[in-house]
């Protein structure tokens, strides 16, 4: 793949996604359950809210296929999604175009839902507490939509496990 010639296409796709997500983000309320009203585009569908994950701990990972630390942490996320199935749900929010995300998901065996946000994902990340606007950025919510904690940069399995334990303990779907 010629990265130089694909960059304008990636930028255009990211810009289009940013505009699509901006309207949804502007309409999303603030507060503990705001994550559930956030509208995102699944890899293979129309915009939907994250409300379907209410009741259980939710791990939202902002990432991109071209991000080295993102590539490093994905295998741990895949393993944790299996280990915590029924108690916690992982979702990935990609800051890239669908073709690159699909290829990455296939190559890495991603077993959790992926959403496309393009560069619009940066606004969502900032709203969730990221101070850098860079990936990877991971947010852990309890089942009521309260933010339990964030991980800026590469997520260590130990820190993620600790945040997950706290989120699961206060999630109504796990009591």
Short mmCIF file of C-alpha atoms in Angstrom, two decimals:
data_model
loop_
_atom_site.label_atom_id
_atom_site.label_comp_id
_atom_site.label_asym_id
_atom_site.label_seq_id
_atom_site.Cartn_x
_atom_site.Cartn_y
_atom_site.Cartn_z
CA UNK A 1 0.00 0.00 0.00
CA UNK A 2 1.33 3.42 -0.90
CA UNK A 3 0.92 5.41 2.31
CA UNK A 4 1.57 8.75 0.66
CA UNK A 5 -1.18 8.36 -1.95
CA UNK A 6 -3.65 6.92 0.56
CA UNK A 7 -3.16 9.77 3.05
CA UNK A 8 -5.54 12.22 1.27
CA UNK A 9 -8.22 9.51 1.10
CA UNK A 10 -7.74 8.71 4.78
CA UNK A 11 -7.92 12.39 5.65
CA UNK A 12 -11.10 12.87 3.60
CA UNK A 13 -12.71 9.80 5.19
CA UNK A 14 -11.67 10.95 8.65
CA UNK A 15 -13.01 14.43 8.01
CA UNK A 16 -16.37 13.05 6.86
CA UNK A 17 -16.56 10.86 9.97
CA UNK A 18 -15.63 13.83 12.13
CA UNK A 19 -18.57 15.85 10.80
CA UNK A 20 -20.93 12.90 11.29
CA UNK A 21 -19.78 12.37 14.88
CA UNK A 22 -19.76 16.09 15.71
CA UNK A 23 -23.53 16.40 15.35
CA UNK A 24 -24.08 13.33 17.51
CA UNK A 25 -21.58 14.55 20.08
CA UNK A 26 -23.13 18.00 20.30
CA UNK A 27 -26.51 16.43 21.04
CA UNK A 28 -25.18 14.03 23.67
CA UNK A 29 -25.93 15.10 27.23
CA UNK A 30 -23.21 15.44 29.83
CA UNK A 31 -23.24 13.51 33.09
CA UNK A 32 -22.67 10.00 34.37
CA UNK A 33 -24.75 8.19 31.75
CA UNK A 34 -23.66 10.37 28.79
CA UNK A 35 -21.60 7.54 27.32
CA UNK A 36 -24.82 5.65 26.62
CA UNK A 37 -26.16 8.47 24.43
CA UNK A 38 -22.97 8.77 22.40
CA UNK A 39 -23.77 7.87 18.79
CA UNK A 40 -21.15 5.89 16.90
CA UNK A 41 -21.05 4.04 13.60
CA UNK A 42 -20.47 0.29 13.90
CA UNK A 43 -17.98 -1.15 11.46
CA UNK A 44 -20.84 -2.60 9.43
CA UNK A 45 -23.92 -0.52 10.17
CA UNK A 46 -25.70 2.74 10.87
CA UNK A 47 -25.17 5.08 13.80
CA UNK A 48 -26.19 3.60 17.13
CA UNK A 49 -25.87 4.52 20.79
CA UNK A 50 -23.85 2.58 23.33
CA UNK A 51 -27.02 2.18 25.43
CA UNK A 52 -27.10 -1.54 24.61
CA UNK A 53 -24.17 -1.99 27.03
CA UNK A 54 -25.94 -0.41 30.03
CA UNK A 55 -25.90 -2.49 33.20
CA UNK A 56 -22.44 -4.00 32.87
CA UNK A 57 -18.96 -2.54 33.06
CA UNK A 58 -17.92 -0.95 29.76
CA UNK A 59 -14.37 -0.52 28.49
CA UNK A 60 -14.11 1.99 25.64
CA UNK A 61 -10.76 1.93 23.86
CA UNK A 62 -9.93 4.69 21.38
CA UNK A 63 -7.34 3.41 18.93
CA UNK A 64 -6.08 3.35 15.34
CA UNK A 65 -4.57 0.55 13.22
CA UNK A 66 -1.42 2.60 12.57
CA UNK A 67 -0.77 3.16 16.30
CA UNK A 68 2.07 1.01 17.69
CA UNK A 69 0.92 0.99 21.33
CA UNK A 70 -2.63 0.18 20.14
CA UNK A 71 -1.30 -2.90 18.35
CA UNK A 72 0.52 -3.93 21.54
CA UNK A 73 -2.52 -3.72 23.83
CA UNK A 74 -5.13 -5.39 21.60
CA UNK A 75 -4.18 -9.02 22.43
CA UNK A 76 -4.75 -8.30 26.15
CA UNK A 77 -8.13 -6.70 25.35
CA UNK A 78 -9.13 -9.77 23.32
CA UNK A 79 -8.18 -12.07 26.23
CA UNK A 80 -9.97 -9.88 28.79
CA UNK A 81 -13.13 -9.71 26.67
CA UNK A 82 -13.25 -13.52 26.84
CA UNK A 83 -12.43 -13.61 30.55
CA UNK A 84 -15.02 -10.98 31.53
CA UNK A 85 -17.80 -11.95 29.11
CA UNK A 86 -21.16 -11.35 30.79
CA UNK A 87 -19.66 -8.94 33.33
CA UNK A 88 -17.91 -6.40 31.14
CA UNK A 89 -18.02 -5.36 27.51
CA UNK A 90 -15.08 -4.02 25.54
CA UNK A 91 -15.68 -1.74 22.54
CA UNK A 92 -13.11 -0.21 20.23
CA UNK A 93 -13.56 3.25 18.75
CA UNK A 94 -11.30 3.56 15.72
CA UNK A 95 -9.85 6.80 14.44
CA UNK A 96 -9.40 5.51 10.90
CA UNK A 97 -11.35 4.35 7.84
CA UNK A 98 -13.38 1.15 7.62
CA UNK A 99 -11.06 -0.82 5.31
CA UNK A 100 -8.03 -0.38 7.57
CA UNK A 101 -10.08 -1.21 10.68
CA UNK A 102 -11.56 -4.36 9.10
CA UNK A 103 -8.13 -5.62 8.07
CA UNK A 104 -6.72 -4.94 11.53
CA UNK A 105 -9.67 -6.65 13.25
CA UNK A 106 -9.21 -9.72 11.07
CA UNK A 107 -5.44 -9.88 11.59
CA UNK A 108 -5.71 -9.48 15.38
CA UNK A 109 -8.83 -11.61 15.94
CA UNK A 110 -10.74 -8.82 17.66
CA UNK A 111 -13.74 -10.33 19.46
CA UNK A 112 -15.50 -7.17 20.59
CA UNK A 113 -17.56 -4.53 18.72
CA UNK A 114 -15.71 -1.90 16.73
CA UNK A 115 -17.00 1.55 15.90
CA UNK A 116 -15.73 4.12 13.42
CA UNK A 117 -15.23 7.68 14.62
CA UNK A 118 -12.52 9.00 12.33
CA UNK A 119 -10.99 12.18 13.67
CA UNK A 120 -14.36 12.94 15.33
CA UNK A 121 -13.27 10.42 17.93
CA UNK A 122 -10.83 12.98 19.30
CA UNK A 123 -13.71 15.20 20.46
CA UNK A 124 -15.29 12.21 22.22
CA UNK A 125 -11.94 11.35 23.81
CA UNK A 126 -11.47 14.90 25.09
CA UNK A 127 -14.96 14.86 26.54
CA UNK A 128 -14.16 11.57 28.28
CA UNK A 129 -11.13 13.13 29.96
CA UNK A 130 -8.22 12.64 27.57
CA UNK A 131 -5.90 15.61 27.82
CA UNK A 132 -3.67 14.74 24.84
CA UNK A 133 -6.11 13.92 22.06
CA UNK A 134 -3.91 10.97 21.09
CA UNK A 135 -4.40 7.21 20.97
CA UNK A 136 -4.52 4.85 22.66
CA UNK A 137 -6.92 6.13 25.30
CA UNK A 138 -9.08 3.80 27.37
CA UNK A 139 -12.04 4.68 29.59
CA UNK A 140 -13.70 2.25 32.02
CA UNK A 141 -17.33 2.86 33.05
CA UNK A 142 -19.47 1.04 35.56
CA UNK A 143 -22.90 -0.27 34.57
CA UNK A 144 -24.53 3.05 35.45
CA UNK A 145 -22.30 4.95 33.04
CA UNK A 146 -20.10 6.46 35.74
CA UNK A 147 -16.47 6.83 34.73
CA UNK A 148 -14.33 4.62 36.98
CA UNK A 149 -11.02 5.62 35.44
CA UNK A 150 -8.96 6.29 32.35
CA UNK A 151 -5.70 5.03 30.93
CA UNK A 152 -3.75 7.40 28.72
CA UNK A 153 -1.31 5.60 26.44
CA UNK A 154 -0.58 1.89 26.52
CA UNK A 155 -2.95 0.12 28.93
CA UNK A 156 -1.17 -2.22 31.31
CA UNK A 157 -3.21 -5.35 32.03
CA UNK A 158 -2.75 -4.76 35.78
CA UNK A 159 -4.19 -1.24 35.72
CA UNK A 160 -7.05 -2.32 33.46
CA UNK A 161 -7.84 -5.30 35.74
CA UNK A 162 -7.99 -2.96 38.76
CA UNK A 163 -10.34 -0.53 36.99
CA UNK A 164 -12.49 -3.41 35.75
CA UNK A 165 -12.77 -4.89 39.25
CA UNK A 166 -14.03 -1.53 40.57
CA UNK A 167 -16.45 -1.11 37.65
CA UNK A 168 -17.85 -4.62 37.96
CA UNK A 169 -18.33 -4.25 41.73
CA UNK A 170 -20.65 -1.26 41.23
CA UNK A 171 -22.49 -2.45 38.10
CA UNK A 172 -26.15 -3.39 38.63
CA UNK A 173 -25.95 -6.23 36.11
CA UNK A 174 -23.35 -7.99 38.25
CA UNK A 175 -25.01 -7.80 41.66
#
